[in-house]
Short mmCIF file of C-alpha atoms and ligand atoms in Angstrom, two decimals:
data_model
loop_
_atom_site.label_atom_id
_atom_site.label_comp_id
_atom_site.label_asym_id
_atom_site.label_seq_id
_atom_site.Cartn_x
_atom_site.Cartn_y
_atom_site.Cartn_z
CA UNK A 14 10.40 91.56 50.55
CA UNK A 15 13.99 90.24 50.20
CA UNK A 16 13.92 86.46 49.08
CA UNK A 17 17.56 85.47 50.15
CA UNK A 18 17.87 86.03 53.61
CA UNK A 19 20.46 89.12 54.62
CA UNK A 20 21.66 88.09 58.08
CA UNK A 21 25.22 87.47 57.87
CA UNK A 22 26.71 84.74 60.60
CA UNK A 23 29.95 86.46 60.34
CA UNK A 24 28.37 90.06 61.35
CA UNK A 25 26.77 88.60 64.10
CA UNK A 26 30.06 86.24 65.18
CA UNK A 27 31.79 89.51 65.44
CA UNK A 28 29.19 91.38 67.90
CA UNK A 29 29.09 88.36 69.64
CA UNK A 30 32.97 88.40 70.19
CA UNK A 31 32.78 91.29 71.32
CA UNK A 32 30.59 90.67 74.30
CA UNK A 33 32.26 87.26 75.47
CA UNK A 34 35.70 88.25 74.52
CA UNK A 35 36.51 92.01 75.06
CA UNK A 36 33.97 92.52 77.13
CA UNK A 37 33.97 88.79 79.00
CA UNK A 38 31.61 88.30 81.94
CA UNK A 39 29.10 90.05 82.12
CA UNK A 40 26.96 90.00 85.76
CA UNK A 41 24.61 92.62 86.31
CA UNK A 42 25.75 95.87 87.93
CA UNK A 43 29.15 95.69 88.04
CA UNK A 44 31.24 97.55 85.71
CA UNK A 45 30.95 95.47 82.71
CA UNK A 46 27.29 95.97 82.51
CA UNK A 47 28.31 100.10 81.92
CA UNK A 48 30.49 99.19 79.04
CA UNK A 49 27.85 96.80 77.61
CA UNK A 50 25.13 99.21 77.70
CA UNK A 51 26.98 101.80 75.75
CA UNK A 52 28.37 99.21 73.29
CA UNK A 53 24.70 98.05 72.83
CA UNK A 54 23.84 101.73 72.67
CA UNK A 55 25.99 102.64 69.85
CA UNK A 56 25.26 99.47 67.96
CA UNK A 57 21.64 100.15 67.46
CA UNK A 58 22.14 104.15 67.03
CA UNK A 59 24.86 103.06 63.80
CA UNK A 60 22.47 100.54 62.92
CA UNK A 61 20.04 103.84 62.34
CA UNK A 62 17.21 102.87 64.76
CA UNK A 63 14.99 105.46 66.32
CA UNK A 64 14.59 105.89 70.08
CA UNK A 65 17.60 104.04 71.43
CA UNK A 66 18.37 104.71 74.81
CA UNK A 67 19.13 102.93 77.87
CA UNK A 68 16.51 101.93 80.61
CA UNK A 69 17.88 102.27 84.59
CA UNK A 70 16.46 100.03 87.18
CA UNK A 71 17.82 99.21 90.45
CA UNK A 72 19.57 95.80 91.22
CA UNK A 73 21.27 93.97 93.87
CA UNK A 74 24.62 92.47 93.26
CA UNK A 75 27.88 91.06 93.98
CA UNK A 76 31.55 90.61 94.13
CA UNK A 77 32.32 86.62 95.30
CA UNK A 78 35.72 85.36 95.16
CA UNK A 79 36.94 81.50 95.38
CA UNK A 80 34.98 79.17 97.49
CA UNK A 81 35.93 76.17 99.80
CA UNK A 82 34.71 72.84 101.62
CA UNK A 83 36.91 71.40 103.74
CA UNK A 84 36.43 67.97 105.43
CA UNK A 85 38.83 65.57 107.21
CA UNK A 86 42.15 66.50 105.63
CA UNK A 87 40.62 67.81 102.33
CA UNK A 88 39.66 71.16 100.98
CA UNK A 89 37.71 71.13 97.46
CA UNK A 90 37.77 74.53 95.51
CA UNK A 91 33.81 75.78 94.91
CA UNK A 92 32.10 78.63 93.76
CA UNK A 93 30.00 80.71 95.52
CA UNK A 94 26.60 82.30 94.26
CA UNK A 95 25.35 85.54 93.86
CA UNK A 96 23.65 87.14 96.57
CA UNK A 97 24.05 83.95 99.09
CA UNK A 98 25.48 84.29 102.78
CA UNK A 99 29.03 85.10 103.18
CA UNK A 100 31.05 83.79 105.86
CA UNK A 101 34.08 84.48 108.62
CA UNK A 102 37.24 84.08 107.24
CA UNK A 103 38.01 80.98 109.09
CA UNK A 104 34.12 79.47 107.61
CA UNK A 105 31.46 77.99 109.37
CA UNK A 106 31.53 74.10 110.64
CA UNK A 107 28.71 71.90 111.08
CA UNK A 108 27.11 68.77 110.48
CA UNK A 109 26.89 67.22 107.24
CA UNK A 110 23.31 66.52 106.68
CA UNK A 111 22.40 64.77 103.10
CA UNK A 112 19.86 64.66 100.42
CA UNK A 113 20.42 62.51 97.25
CA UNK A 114 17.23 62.88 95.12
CA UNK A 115 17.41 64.21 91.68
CA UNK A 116 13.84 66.15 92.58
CA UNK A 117 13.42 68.41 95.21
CA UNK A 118 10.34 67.08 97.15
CA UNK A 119 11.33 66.30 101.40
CA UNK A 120 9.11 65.24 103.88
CA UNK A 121 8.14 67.49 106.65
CA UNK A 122 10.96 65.35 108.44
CA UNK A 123 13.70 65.47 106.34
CA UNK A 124 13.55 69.41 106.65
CA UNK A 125 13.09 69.24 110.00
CA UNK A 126 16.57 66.63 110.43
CA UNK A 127 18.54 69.87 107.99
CA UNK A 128 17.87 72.36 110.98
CA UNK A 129 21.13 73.55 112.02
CA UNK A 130 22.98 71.59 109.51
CA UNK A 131 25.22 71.94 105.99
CA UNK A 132 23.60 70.49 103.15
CA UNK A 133 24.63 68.67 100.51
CA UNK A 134 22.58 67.99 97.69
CA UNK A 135 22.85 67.46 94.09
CA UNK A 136 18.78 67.96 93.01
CA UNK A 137 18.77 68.68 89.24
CA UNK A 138 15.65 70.98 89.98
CA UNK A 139 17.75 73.37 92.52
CA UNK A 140 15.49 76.69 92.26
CA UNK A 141 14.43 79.92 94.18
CA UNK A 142 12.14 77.42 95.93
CA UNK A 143 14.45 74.76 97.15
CA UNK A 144 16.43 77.85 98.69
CA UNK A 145 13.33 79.20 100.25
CA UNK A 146 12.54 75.98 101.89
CA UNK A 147 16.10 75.37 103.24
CA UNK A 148 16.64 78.90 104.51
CA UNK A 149 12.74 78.15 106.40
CA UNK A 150 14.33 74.67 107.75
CA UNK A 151 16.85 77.08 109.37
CA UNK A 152 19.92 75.31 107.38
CA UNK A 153 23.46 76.70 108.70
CA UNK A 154 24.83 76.12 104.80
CA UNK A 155 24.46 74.81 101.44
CA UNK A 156 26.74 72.94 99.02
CA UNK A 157 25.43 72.08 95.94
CA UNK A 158 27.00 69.22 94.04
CA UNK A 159 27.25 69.66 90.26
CA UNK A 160 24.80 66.67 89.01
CA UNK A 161 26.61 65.68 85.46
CA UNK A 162 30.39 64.38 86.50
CA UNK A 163 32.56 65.63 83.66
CA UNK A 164 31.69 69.25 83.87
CA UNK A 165 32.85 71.98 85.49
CA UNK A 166 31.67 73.57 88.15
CA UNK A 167 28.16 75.26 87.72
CA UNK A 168 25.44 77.72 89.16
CA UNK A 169 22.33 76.19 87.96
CA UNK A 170 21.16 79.73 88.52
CA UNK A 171 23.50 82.84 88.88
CA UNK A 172 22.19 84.12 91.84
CA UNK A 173 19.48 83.66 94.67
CA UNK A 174 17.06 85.69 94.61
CA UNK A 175 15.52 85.23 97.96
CA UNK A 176 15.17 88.50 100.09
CA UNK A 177 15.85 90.68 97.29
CA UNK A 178 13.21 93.04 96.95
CA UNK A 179 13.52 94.06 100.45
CA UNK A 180 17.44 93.91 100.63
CA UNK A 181 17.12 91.77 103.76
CA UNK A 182 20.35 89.18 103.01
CA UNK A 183 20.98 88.57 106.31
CA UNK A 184 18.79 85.40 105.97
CA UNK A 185 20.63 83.76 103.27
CA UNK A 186 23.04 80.85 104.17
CA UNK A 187 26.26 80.41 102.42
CA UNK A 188 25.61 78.51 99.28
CA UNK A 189 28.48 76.82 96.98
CA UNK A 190 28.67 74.87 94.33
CA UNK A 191 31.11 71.78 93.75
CA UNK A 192 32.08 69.70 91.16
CA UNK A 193 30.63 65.82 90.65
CA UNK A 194 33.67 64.54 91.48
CA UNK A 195 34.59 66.05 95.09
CA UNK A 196 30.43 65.84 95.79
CA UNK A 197 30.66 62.75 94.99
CA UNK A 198 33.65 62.14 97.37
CA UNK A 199 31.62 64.13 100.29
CA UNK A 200 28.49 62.53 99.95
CA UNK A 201 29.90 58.67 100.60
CA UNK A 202 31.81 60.26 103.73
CA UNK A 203 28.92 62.89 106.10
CA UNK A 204 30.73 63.92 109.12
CA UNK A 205 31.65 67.49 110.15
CA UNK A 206 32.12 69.97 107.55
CA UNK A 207 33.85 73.97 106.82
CA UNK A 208 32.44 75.93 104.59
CA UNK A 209 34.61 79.25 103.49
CA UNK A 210 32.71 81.91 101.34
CA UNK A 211 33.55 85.30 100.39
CA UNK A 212 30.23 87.38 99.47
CA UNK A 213 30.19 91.20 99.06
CA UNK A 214 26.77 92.08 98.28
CA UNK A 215 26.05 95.92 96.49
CA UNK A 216 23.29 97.90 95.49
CA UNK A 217 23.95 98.65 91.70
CA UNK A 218 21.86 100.06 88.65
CA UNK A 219 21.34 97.54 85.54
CA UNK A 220 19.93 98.80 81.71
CA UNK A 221 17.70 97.35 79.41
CA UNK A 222 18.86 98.45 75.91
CA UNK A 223 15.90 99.61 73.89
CA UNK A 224 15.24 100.83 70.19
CA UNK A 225 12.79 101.21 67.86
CA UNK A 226 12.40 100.30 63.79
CA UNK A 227 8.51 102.23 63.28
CA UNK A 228 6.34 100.14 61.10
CA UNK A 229 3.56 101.15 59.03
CA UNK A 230 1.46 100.05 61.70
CA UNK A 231 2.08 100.08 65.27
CA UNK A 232 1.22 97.38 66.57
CA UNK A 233 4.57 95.83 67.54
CA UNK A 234 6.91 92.74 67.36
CA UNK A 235 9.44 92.69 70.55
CA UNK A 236 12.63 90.80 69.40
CA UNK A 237 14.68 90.31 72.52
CA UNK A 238 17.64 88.64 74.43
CA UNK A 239 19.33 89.31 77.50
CA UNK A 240 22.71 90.63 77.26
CA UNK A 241 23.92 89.81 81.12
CA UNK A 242 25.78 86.75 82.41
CA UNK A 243 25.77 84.51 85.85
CA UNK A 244 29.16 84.98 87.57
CA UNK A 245 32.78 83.70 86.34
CA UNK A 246 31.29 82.87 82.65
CA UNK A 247 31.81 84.78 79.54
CA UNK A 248 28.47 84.18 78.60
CA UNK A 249 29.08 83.13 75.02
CA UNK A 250 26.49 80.97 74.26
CA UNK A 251 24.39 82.16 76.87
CA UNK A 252 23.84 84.82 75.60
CA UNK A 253 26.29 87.23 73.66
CA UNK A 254 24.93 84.67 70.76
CA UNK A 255 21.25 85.67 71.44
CA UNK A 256 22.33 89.67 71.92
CA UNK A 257 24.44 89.52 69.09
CA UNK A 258 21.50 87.85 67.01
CA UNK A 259 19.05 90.89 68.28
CA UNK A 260 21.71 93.45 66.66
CA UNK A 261 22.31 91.66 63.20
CA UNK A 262 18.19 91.75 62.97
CA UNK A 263 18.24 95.24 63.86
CA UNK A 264 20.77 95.75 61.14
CA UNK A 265 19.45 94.46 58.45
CA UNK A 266 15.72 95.37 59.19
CA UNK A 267 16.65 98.60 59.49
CA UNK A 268 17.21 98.73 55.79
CA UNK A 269 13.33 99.15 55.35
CA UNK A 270 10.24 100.06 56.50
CA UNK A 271 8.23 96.75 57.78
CA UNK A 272 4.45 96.82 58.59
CA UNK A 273 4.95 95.75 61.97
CA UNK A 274 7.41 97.99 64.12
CA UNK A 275 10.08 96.26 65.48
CA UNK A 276 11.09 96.96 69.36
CA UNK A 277 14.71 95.28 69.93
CA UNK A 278 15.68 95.40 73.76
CA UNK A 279 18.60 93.66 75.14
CA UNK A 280 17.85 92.50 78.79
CA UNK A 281 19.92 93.37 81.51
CA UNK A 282 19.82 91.10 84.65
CA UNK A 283 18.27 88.04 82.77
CA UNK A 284 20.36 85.31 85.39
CA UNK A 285 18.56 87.24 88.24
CA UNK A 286 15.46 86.13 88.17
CA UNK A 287 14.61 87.83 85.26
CA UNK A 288 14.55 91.43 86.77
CA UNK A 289 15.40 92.84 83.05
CA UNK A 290 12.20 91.93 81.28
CA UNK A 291 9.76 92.40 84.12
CA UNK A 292 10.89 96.37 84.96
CA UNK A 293 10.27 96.89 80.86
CA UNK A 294 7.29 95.24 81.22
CA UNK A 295 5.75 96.75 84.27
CA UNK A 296 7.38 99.95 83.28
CA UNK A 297 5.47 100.22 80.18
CA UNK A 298 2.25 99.22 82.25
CA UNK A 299 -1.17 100.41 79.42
CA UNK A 300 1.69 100.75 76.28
CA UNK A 301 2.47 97.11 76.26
CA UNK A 302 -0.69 96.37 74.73
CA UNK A 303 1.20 97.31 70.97
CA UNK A 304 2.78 94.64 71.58
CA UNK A 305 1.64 91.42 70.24
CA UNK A 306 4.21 89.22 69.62
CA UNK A 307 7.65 88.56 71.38
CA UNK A 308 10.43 86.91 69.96
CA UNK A 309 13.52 85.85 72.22
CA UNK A 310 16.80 84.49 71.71
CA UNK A 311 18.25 82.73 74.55
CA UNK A 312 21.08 80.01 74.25
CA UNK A 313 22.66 80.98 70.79
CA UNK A 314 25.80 80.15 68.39
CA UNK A 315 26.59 76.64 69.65
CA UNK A 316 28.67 74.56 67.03
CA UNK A 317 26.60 71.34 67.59
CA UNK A 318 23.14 71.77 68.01
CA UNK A 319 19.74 72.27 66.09
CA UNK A 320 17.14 74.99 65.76
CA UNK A 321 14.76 74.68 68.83
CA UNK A 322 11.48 77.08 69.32
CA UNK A 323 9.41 76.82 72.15
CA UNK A 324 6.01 78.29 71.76
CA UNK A 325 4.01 80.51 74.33
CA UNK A 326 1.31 80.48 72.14
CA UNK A 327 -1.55 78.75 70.64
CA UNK A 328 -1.86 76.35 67.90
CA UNK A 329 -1.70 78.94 65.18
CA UNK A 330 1.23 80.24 66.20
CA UNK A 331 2.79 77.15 65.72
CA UNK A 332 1.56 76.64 63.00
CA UNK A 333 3.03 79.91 61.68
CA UNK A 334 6.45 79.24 62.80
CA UNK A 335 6.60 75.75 61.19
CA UNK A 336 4.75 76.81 58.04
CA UNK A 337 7.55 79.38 57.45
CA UNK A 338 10.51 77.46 58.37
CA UNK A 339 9.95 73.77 57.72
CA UNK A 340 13.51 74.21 55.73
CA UNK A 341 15.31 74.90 59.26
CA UNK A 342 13.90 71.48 60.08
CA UNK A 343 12.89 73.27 63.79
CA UNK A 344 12.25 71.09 67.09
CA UNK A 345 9.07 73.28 68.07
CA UNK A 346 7.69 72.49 71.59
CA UNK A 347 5.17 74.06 73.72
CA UNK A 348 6.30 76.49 76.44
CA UNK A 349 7.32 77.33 78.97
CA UNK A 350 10.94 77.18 77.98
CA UNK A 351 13.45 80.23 78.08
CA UNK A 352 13.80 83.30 80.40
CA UNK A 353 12.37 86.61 79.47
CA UNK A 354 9.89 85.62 77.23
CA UNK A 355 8.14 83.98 79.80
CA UNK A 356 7.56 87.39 81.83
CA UNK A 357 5.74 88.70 78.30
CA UNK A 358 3.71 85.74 78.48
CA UNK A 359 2.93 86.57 81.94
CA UNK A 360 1.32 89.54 80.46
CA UNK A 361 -0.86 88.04 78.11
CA UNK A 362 1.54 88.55 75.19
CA UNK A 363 2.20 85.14 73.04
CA UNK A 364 5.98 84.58 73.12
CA UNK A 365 9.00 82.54 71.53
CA UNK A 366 12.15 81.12 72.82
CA UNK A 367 14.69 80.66 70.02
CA UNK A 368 17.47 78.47 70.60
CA UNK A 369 19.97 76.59 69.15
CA UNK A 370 19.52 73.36 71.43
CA UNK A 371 21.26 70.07 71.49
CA UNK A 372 23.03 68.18 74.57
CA UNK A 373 26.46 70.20 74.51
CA UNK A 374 24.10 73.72 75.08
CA UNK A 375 23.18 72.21 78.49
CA UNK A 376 26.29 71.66 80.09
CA UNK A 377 27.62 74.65 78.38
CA UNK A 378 25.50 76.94 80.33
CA UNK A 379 26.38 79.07 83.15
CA UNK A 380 30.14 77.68 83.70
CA UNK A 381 33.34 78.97 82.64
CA UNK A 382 33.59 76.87 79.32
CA UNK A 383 31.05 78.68 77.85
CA UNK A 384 33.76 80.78 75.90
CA UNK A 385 33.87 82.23 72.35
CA UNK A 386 35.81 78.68 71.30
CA UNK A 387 31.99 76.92 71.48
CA UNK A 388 30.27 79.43 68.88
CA UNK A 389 30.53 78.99 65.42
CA UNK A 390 29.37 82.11 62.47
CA UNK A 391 27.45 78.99 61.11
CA UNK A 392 25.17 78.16 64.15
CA UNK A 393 23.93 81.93 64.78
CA UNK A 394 23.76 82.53 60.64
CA UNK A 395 21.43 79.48 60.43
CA UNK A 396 18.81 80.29 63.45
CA UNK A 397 19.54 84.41 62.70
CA UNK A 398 18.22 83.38 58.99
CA UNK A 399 15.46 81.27 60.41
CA UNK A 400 13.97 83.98 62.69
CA UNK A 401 14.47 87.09 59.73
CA UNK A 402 12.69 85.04 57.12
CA UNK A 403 9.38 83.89 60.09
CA UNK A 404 9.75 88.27 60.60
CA UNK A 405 9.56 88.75 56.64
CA UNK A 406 6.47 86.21 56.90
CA UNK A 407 4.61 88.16 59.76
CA UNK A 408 5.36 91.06 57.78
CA UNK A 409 2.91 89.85 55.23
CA UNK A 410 -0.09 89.02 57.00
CA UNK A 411 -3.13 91.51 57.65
CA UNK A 412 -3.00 90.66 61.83
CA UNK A 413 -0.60 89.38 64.77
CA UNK A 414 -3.66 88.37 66.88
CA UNK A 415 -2.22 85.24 68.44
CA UNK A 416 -3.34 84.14 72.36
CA UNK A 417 -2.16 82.08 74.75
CA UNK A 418 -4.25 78.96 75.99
CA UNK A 419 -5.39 78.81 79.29
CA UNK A 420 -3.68 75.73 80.59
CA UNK A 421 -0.22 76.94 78.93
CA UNK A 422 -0.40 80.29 80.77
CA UNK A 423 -1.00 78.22 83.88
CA UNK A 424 2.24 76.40 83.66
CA UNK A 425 3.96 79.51 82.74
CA UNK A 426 3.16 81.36 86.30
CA UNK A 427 3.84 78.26 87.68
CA UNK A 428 7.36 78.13 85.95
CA UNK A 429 7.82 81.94 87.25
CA UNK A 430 7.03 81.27 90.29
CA UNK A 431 9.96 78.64 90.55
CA UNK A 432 12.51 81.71 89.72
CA UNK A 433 11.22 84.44 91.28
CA UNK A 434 8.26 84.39 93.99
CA UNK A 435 6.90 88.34 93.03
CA UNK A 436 6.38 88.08 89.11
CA UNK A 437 5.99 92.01 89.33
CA UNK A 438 8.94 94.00 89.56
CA UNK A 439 8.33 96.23 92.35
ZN1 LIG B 512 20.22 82.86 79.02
#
């Protein structure tokens, strides 16, 4: 046991500038996520850990170029999402119909008024189930309005999901997003509006990235993060920091033997409704149960922020985790928070969400200013040291027995649920 920490900010910095930099954006299935999987590959192979390889499963995904909304004389730039409807080149017209609460919750009437129509709405909460509902109220479009003004343009998610697992897009409406500003402009003025998107959707193969450090014993920790990005962002923060965390742990725990063995897998397809983390976990069915304990790093390297943990887990979990890194000074917080590590709470296996948190982190995410500029060696070096020295402390107790209460698990499913509709892969 090592009493100065050995994870070096500037190791990870460098992994992690490799992902948003050389490599860049990174959405699942295209070609990027080839070149990822074989730099993640070779990373943990030089690292020196034992039964890296690369784990196929079959995705949906797509190729969208610019977006537009055009009404009265004016035509506002947009993005379109993942795996939404695509349209003529010429667009689609209709009426403007409106809805201007920060929560999603219509009455039966308001749906029934959006029949037919283009939506506009700027709901904080837009999920997989706010699409389901519109594409039931038989909506003709959607245009999503950014809800902070002074950001750029952003996919609160990077892709629907809806109709996935049977490949049946046909349903999907166009969906864009717009800045505050020109939603703002639209919503004071409904009338008649065009909607232009360009959506090739493909059948594709993404990886997890798995490999192994064995332990004395095997029951297992999972450390994890998810390596993909949504469309048009580099991903930097979210989460080349995370993935680039994973390695420098690999790195430096593969130095020695540790009681527990350590499974590292980088997620692929994270920003699709979490496809990644459930095919491992469904794929490993009866051998999940060695694992006790997952650790993931989502939302990483930030320059402002502060060490935030969110806890699937009961009390003495978190009382583990603040026990052995008080120093850090953490924000710790019940679950559900975070992506992947939901899905291994889903499965009965007590998870974390590591984060560096803090207001810039949120309207960072998922737009194109999350770049390499926005992570600093410092920020992953002090939550990278955090998480190896709560590892060295696990490492010295006799058990990683932890559970999940009831009531937390409830509100995980239910937080699930609002992403993806079939928990299970398949
Ligand atoms: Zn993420």
């Amino acid at each position: 046991m090592t009493s100065r920490p050995l994870f070096s900010g500037s190791r990870a910095f460098g992994v992690c500038r490799h992902l948003a930099q050389t490599i860049g954006e990174r959405v699942q299935g295209l070609e990027s996520t080839i070149t990822t999987k074989e730099y993640l590959c070779n990373q943990l192979k030089e690292h020196g850990l034992e039964k890296v390889h690369a784990q196929g499963f079959p995705v949906f995904t797509s190729r969208q170029k610019k977006a537009y909304v055009t009404f009265g004389n004016r035509t506002f730039e947009g993005l379109s999402f993942g795996l939404s409807g695509t349209t003529e080149r010429e667009g689609i017209t209709g009426p403007m119909a409106k809805y201007t609460s920060w929560s999603w919750n219509p009455t039966p009437d308001e749906l029934d008024n959006f029949a037919d129509k283009i939506v506009v709405l700027y709901t904080r909460d837009f999920s997989q189930e706010v699409v389901h509902d519109l594409i039931q109220a038989k909506v003709r479009g959607i245009i999503h309005v950014t809800y902070e003004p002074g950001i750029p343009i952003k996919l609160p998610m990077g892709f629907i999901y809806s109709g996935l697992n049977t490949g049946d897009f046909d349903l999907l409406p166009p969906i864009i997003s717009i800045n505050y500003r020109d939603g703002a402009k639209l919503l004071t003025n409904p009338r008649d509006v065009t909607i232009q998107a360009d959506v090739t959707i493909l059948q594709s193969e993404s990886f997890n990235v798995i490999g192994e450090i064995p332990g004395r014993e095997s029951d297992a920790i999972v450390l994890s993060a998810h390596y993909d990005s949504v469309p048009y962002s580099p991903g930097a923060t979210d989460n080349a920091g995370g993935t680039a965390i994973l390695l420098e742990l690999a790195r430096i725990f593969a130095q020695s033997t540790p009681r527990w063995t350590l499974r590292f897998v980088a997620f692929g397809s994270e920003e699709c409704a979490l496809q990644g983390s459930r095919y491992y976990c469904q794929s490993l069915a009866d051998g999940l149960w060695e694992s006790k304990l997952n650790l993931n790093f989502d939302v990483q390297g930030t320059r402002i922020g502060h060490l935030a943990v969110g806890i699937l887990g009961g009390k003495r979990l978190r009382t583990r985790v603040n026990h052995a890194i008080t120093h850090w000074n953490p924000k710790i917080q019940p679950g559900p928070t975070g992506g992947d590590n939901r899905i291994f709470a889903y499965y009965e296996i007590p998870a974390i969400h590591w984060w560096f948190g803090g207001g810039a982190n949120f309207l960072l995410n998922h737009t194109i200013h999350d770049r390499l500029d926005m992570v600093a060696p410092q920020s992953l070096e002090f939550a990278g040291q955090a998480s190896e020295v709560f590892i060295r402390e696990l490492d010295t107790r006799r058990t990683l027995q932890f559970s999940i209460p009831q009531s937390l698990q409830k509100k995980n499913v239910e937080s699930i649920k609002s992403i993806t509709t079939e928990p299970d892969y398949v």
